[in-house]
């Protein structure tokens, strides 16, 4: 968040203060603001004494509006104090805003409507004094204008008294613009805007990220996507465009290639090291053609290299083939070094190995299966049902034994004398190793509620139904929705047809609906359908009349706004219908929506035990 400028933080606050005012149980947030001297004592007491939810929400908005006007210099402190783990984890809204600031997605939020901008301009013209008017009248009129948002005339009169008030007016006369930073007549080249001085939004295929100008100039990993840094070539590969082999053409900023921005002097770039891979020729099984693996060289060199590569492909020898294969292995190894999760197998059982938990064969529960976390030795023993095991050989990663990753220092075994919490855990540490370190829904850390029957963990408000504080204080075992659904699935009554299931009262089938939505959340690993799309797709409302997303469906489920199962299913289907309508020219996103919809429909039939036969049968 340190890389975000003050004006951007204030603009972000301005856009989202309504959402923050609607948060349930805001007393904890109020206490935090009071403890950091961001709000006065009288306003704190006034809002705290409110009992009506409607009054509380209005009071919170007025308080945030006051903070924006009177404490705008401390907006950075506001975000720091509300984004502390203990506070952020209490409110889903703050969690989403925190993610938006960290990954830079807030930059894609739409500008304020043009109409508001024109009205402010006209008002400014009407209230602007003539050159003949004195300076005192001028300063008073500026102050009145600043106080017009939700403030009556009496408040304006009070602000006019005294010379000290005039000094304050002079200091606050600069007004931030919360709409487009462009001036009338300027071109929309965002890489020239002040707010993109340090980084610019970039896309490659369907992937979006932010490019750090300084890192690019140094030849470092410069594109960040969800806290993960990539070189331009790695980002191109991540976006599924590795076949282009020219990131300066495949990566774009608002439709303009990076190559063009570099040529025009908007970006400075240092040559990235060129990685060479052996690519088998389509004409011969013996003669490989050597091509640029990532295309991370200079713009002009790429065009020259492409022709020279084609000429040299016919002269490549057997020795170069072997060297190329070794280079490809080294490149794969470099990619593995940056991995944090590895897909592993033992026998016919698949699992994931988490690097940060890996210690040795017998310590550190680093392998997660569907049912539990285990050490490598325990994993092999359970799968092979043997006591004498060789976990480095029996566990494989992409066909290679796990020992290879250790020899290449991709995985590191801890010293025998290591006293870290994984090597020398106490009872609490051992208990924590039984569950995930991040929420199974939003995939972020924080204060988590651990299921006592499976390895899943959840934030209180990510789980459905929400986990109340009273449940946390209860010492009895707690089961998540997935475990409850699995245990009682057989007792659910069968449905003869899909239509019969859709017509059922949802109160009788809330368990199935909650299970289905949580599973959709988890299956959408990139969280594409989780949040409100209008926050980052400014033109979606021109195509989609009723935006819908998983978070909205979850709110309606939690607040029991649905009457029938069909109402719930209609909203879920609406998400994928909107996706297809908006992405008519983007088959990749359309395919993602179709795949997820097919998964939902298939899982719906299983959850409701639909018995109707297909037309083919």
Coordinates of C-alpha atoms in Angstrom, one line a residue, residues 3-268:
X3 CA 3.3 2.5 -3.4
X4 CA -0.2 4.0 -3.7
X5 CA -0.1 7.8 -3.7
X6 CA -2.1 9.9 -1.2
X7 CA -4.5 11.2 -3.8
X8 CA -5.3 7.7 -5.0
X9 CA -5.9 6.6 -1.4
X10 CA -8.3 9.5 -0.9
X11 CA -10.0 8.9 -4.2
X12 CA -10.4 5.2 -3.2
X13 CA -11.9 6.3 0.2
X14 CA -14.3 8.6 -1.6
X15 CA -15.6 5.8 -3.8
X16 CA -16.1 3.2 -1.1
X17 CA -17.3 5.1 2.0
X18 CA -20.9 4.1 1.3
X19 CA -19.9 0.4 1.3
X20 CA -18.0 0.9 4.6
X21 CA -21.0 2.6 6.1
X22 CA -23.2 -0.4 5.4
X23 CA -20.9 -2.9 7.3
X24 CA -22.7 -4.8 10.1
X25 CA -21.6 -4.2 13.7
X26 CA -19.3 -1.2 13.1
X27 CA -18.5 -0.7 16.8
X28 CA -15.1 -2.4 16.5
X29 CA -14.2 -0.1 13.5
X30 CA -15.4 2.9 15.5
X31 CA -13.2 2.0 18.4
X32 CA -10.2 1.6 16.1
X33 CA -10.7 5.1 14.6
X34 CA -11.2 6.6 18.0
X35 CA -8.0 4.9 19.3
X36 CA -6.0 6.5 16.5
X37 CA -7.4 10.0 17.1
X38 CA -9.1 10.0 13.6
X39 CA -12.5 11.0 14.9
X40 CA -13.5 13.4 17.7
X41 CA -15.0 12.1 21.0
X42 CA -18.4 13.7 20.5
X43 CA -18.9 12.1 17.1
X44 CA -17.8 8.8 18.4
X45 CA -20.3 8.9 21.3
X46 CA -23.1 10.1 19.0
X47 CA -22.8 7.2 16.6
X48 CA -22.1 4.6 19.3
X49 CA -25.3 5.5 21.1
X50 CA -27.4 4.8 18.0
X51 CA -29.5 1.6 18.3
X52 CA -31.4 1.6 15.0
X53 CA -29.5 -0.1 12.2
X54 CA -30.7 2.5 9.7
X55 CA -29.5 5.3 11.9
X56 CA -26.2 3.6 12.6
X57 CA -25.5 3.3 8.8
X58 CA -26.5 6.9 8.2
X59 CA -24.4 8.0 11.2
X60 CA -21.4 6.0 9.9
X61 CA -21.7 7.6 6.4
X62 CA -21.8 11.1 8.0
X63 CA -18.8 10.2 10.1
X64 CA -16.8 8.9 7.1
X65 CA -17.9 12.0 5.1
X66 CA -16.6 14.2 7.9
X67 CA -13.4 12.3 8.0
X68 CA -12.9 12.8 4.3
X69 CA -13.4 16.6 4.6
X70 CA -11.6 17.3 7.8
X71 CA -9.0 14.6 8.1
X72 CA -8.0 14.1 4.4
X73 CA -4.3 14.6 5.3
X74 CA -4.5 11.4 7.5
X75 CA -6.2 9.1 5.0
X76 CA -3.1 6.9 4.8
X77 CA -3.3 6.4 8.6
X78 CA -7.0 5.5 8.2
X79 CA -6.3 2.7 5.8
X80 CA -3.4 1.4 7.8
X81 CA -5.4 1.1 11.0
X82 CA -8.5 -0.5 9.4
X83 CA -6.4 -3.0 7.5
X84 CA -4.8 -4.4 10.5
X85 CA -5.5 -8.2 10.7
X86 CA -7.5 -8.0 13.9
X87 CA -9.8 -5.3 12.3
X88 CA -9.9 -6.4 8.7
X89 CA -10.9 -10.0 9.5
X90 CA -14.0 -8.7 11.2
X91 CA -15.5 -7.2 8.0
X92 CA -15.8 -8.8 4.5
X93 CA -16.0 -5.3 2.9
X94 CA -12.6 -4.4 4.4
X95 CA -11.1 -7.7 3.2
X96 CA -12.2 -7.0 -0.4
X97 CA -11.0 -3.4 -0.3
X98 CA -7.6 -4.5 1.0
X99 CA -7.2 -7.0 -1.8
X100 CA -8.2 -4.4 -4.3
X101 CA -5.5 -2.0 -3.1
X102 CA -2.8 -4.7 -2.9
X103 CA -3.3 -6.2 -6.4
X104 CA -4.0 -2.8 -8.0
X105 CA -7.4 -3.8 -9.3
X106 CA -8.8 -0.5 -7.9
X107 CA -7.1 1.2 -10.9
X108 CA -9.7 -0.4 -13.1
X109 CA -12.6 1.2 -11.3
X110 CA -14.8 3.5 -13.5
X111 CA -14.5 7.2 -13.4
X112 CA -17.3 9.3 -11.8
X113 CA -20.1 10.1 -14.3
X114 CA -19.3 12.9 -16.7
X115 CA -22.5 14.7 -15.7
X116 CA -21.2 15.3 -12.1
X117 CA -18.1 16.8 -13.5
X118 CA -20.0 19.3 -15.7
X119 CA -22.3 20.3 -12.9
X120 CA -19.3 21.1 -10.7
X121 CA -17.8 23.2 -13.5
X122 CA -21.0 25.2 -14.0
X123 CA -21.4 25.7 -10.2
X124 CA -17.7 26.9 -10.1
X125 CA -18.4 29.4 -12.8
X126 CA -21.5 30.7 -11.1
X127 CA -19.8 31.1 -7.8
X128 CA -16.4 32.4 -9.0
X129 CA -16.1 36.1 -8.1
X130 CA -15.2 38.8 -10.5
X131 CA -11.7 40.4 -10.5
X132 CA -13.2 43.5 -8.9
X133 CA -14.4 41.6 -5.8
X134 CA -12.0 41.6 -2.8
X135 CA -10.0 38.6 -1.5
X136 CA -12.0 38.2 1.6
X137 CA -15.2 37.6 -0.3
X138 CA -13.4 35.2 -2.6
X139 CA -12.1 33.0 0.3
X140 CA -15.6 32.9 1.9
X141 CA -17.2 31.7 -1.3
X142 CA -14.6 28.9 -1.7
X143 CA -15.3 27.8 1.8
X144 CA -19.1 27.7 1.2
X145 CA -18.6 25.6 -1.9
X146 CA -16.5 23.1 0.0
X147 CA -19.3 22.7 2.6
X148 CA -22.2 22.2 0.2
X149 CA -22.1 18.4 0.3
X150 CA -24.8 17.5 2.8
X151 CA -24.4 20.6 4.9
X152 CA -27.0 23.3 5.5
X153 CA -26.8 27.0 5.2
X154 CA -26.3 27.5 8.9
X155 CA -23.1 25.5 8.8
X156 CA -21.8 27.7 6.0
X157 CA -22.4 30.8 8.1
X158 CA -20.6 29.4 11.0
X159 CA -17.5 28.8 8.9
X160 CA -17.1 32.5 7.8
X161 CA -16.0 34.1 11.1
X162 CA -12.5 35.2 12.1
X163 CA -9.2 35.7 10.3
X164 CA -8.0 32.3 11.4
X165 CA -10.9 30.8 9.5
X166 CA -9.7 32.6 6.4
X167 CA -6.2 31.1 6.9
X168 CA -7.7 27.7 7.1
X169 CA -9.7 28.4 3.9
X170 CA -6.6 29.3 2.1
X171 CA -4.9 26.1 3.1
X172 CA -7.8 23.9 2.1
X173 CA -8.7 25.8 -1.1
X174 CA -7.1 23.0 -3.2
X175 CA -9.9 20.6 -4.1
X176 CA -9.2 17.0 -5.2
X177 CA -10.9 15.8 -8.3
X178 CA -12.6 12.4 -7.9
X179 CA -13.3 11.9 -11.6
X180 CA -11.0 11.5 -14.6
X181 CA -7.5 13.1 -14.1
X182 CA -7.7 14.2 -17.8
X183 CA -8.3 17.8 -18.7
X184 CA -10.6 18.9 -21.5
X185 CA -9.0 18.2 -24.8
X186 CA -6.3 15.9 -23.5
X187 CA -5.8 12.4 -25.0
X188 CA -6.6 9.3 -22.9
X189 CA -3.0 8.0 -22.7
X190 CA -3.0 6.8 -19.2
X191 CA 0.7 6.1 -19.1
X192 CA 1.2 9.9 -19.0
X193 CA -1.1 10.4 -16.0
X194 CA 0.4 11.3 -12.7
X195 CA -1.3 8.4 -10.8
X196 CA 0.5 6.0 -13.1
X197 CA 3.9 7.5 -12.5
X198 CA 5.2 4.3 -10.8
X199 CA 3.2 1.6 -12.4
X200 CA 0.8 1.1 -15.3
X201 CA -2.0 -1.5 -15.8
X202 CA -1.1 -4.1 -18.4
X203 CA -2.9 -7.1 -20.0
X204 CA -1.8 -10.2 -21.9
X205 CA -4.6 -12.3 -23.2
X206 CA -7.2 -12.5 -20.4
X207 CA -4.6 -11.8 -17.6
X208 CA -4.3 -8.4 -16.0
X209 CA -1.5 -7.0 -13.9
X210 CA 0.5 -3.9 -13.1
X211 CA 3.9 -3.1 -14.5
X212 CA 6.4 -1.4 -12.2
X213 CA 8.4 1.1 -14.3
X214 CA 11.5 1.1 -12.1
X215 CA 11.7 -2.7 -12.0
X216 CA 11.4 -2.8 -15.8
X217 CA 14.3 -0.3 -16.2
X218 CA 16.4 -2.5 -13.9
X219 CA 15.6 -5.8 -15.7
X220 CA 13.9 -7.2 -12.6
X221 CA 10.6 -9.0 -12.2
X222 CA 8.3 -6.1 -12.9
X223 CA 4.7 -7.3 -13.4
X224 CA 2.6 -8.2 -10.3
X225 CA -0.5 -10.3 -10.3
X226 CA -2.1 -11.1 -7.0
X227 CA 1.1 -10.5 -5.0
X228 CA 3.2 -12.7 -7.5
X229 CA 5.9 -11.0 -9.5
X230 CA 6.8 -12.0 -13.0
X231 CA 9.3 -11.0 -15.7
X232 CA 7.5 -9.9 -18.9
X233 CA 8.3 -13.3 -20.5
X234 CA 7.0 -15.2 -17.5
X235 CA 3.8 -13.0 -17.5
X236 CA 3.4 -13.8 -21.2
X237 CA 3.7 -17.5 -20.4
X238 CA 1.4 -17.2 -17.4
X239 CA -1.2 -15.7 -19.8
X240 CA -1.0 -18.7 -22.1
X241 CA 0.8 -16.6 -24.9
X242 CA 4.2 -18.3 -24.7
X243 CA 3.9 -19.2 -28.4
X244 CA 4.1 -15.5 -29.3
X245 CA 7.7 -15.4 -28.0
X246 CA 7.6 -11.6 -28.1
X247 CA 6.3 -9.9 -24.9
X248 CA 6.7 -6.4 -26.4
X249 CA 3.9 -7.2 -28.8
X250 CA 1.7 -9.5 -26.7
X251 CA 1.6 -7.4 -23.5
X252 CA -0.4 -4.2 -23.8
X253 CA -1.4 -1.1 -21.8
X254 CA -4.9 -0.1 -22.8
X255 CA -4.5 -1.6 -26.3
X256 CA -1.0 -0.2 -26.9
X257 CA 1.9 -2.6 -27.0
X258 CA 4.8 -2.2 -24.6
X259 CA 7.1 -2.2 -27.6
X260 CA 5.5 1.0 -28.8
X261 CA 5.7 2.6 -25.4
X262 CA 9.4 1.7 -25.2
X263 CA 10.1 3.1 -28.7
X264 CA 8.3 6.4 -27.9
X265 CA 10.3 6.8 -24.6
X266 CA 7.4 6.3 -22.2
X267 CA 9.1 3.2 -20.7
X268 CA 12.8 2.3 -20.1

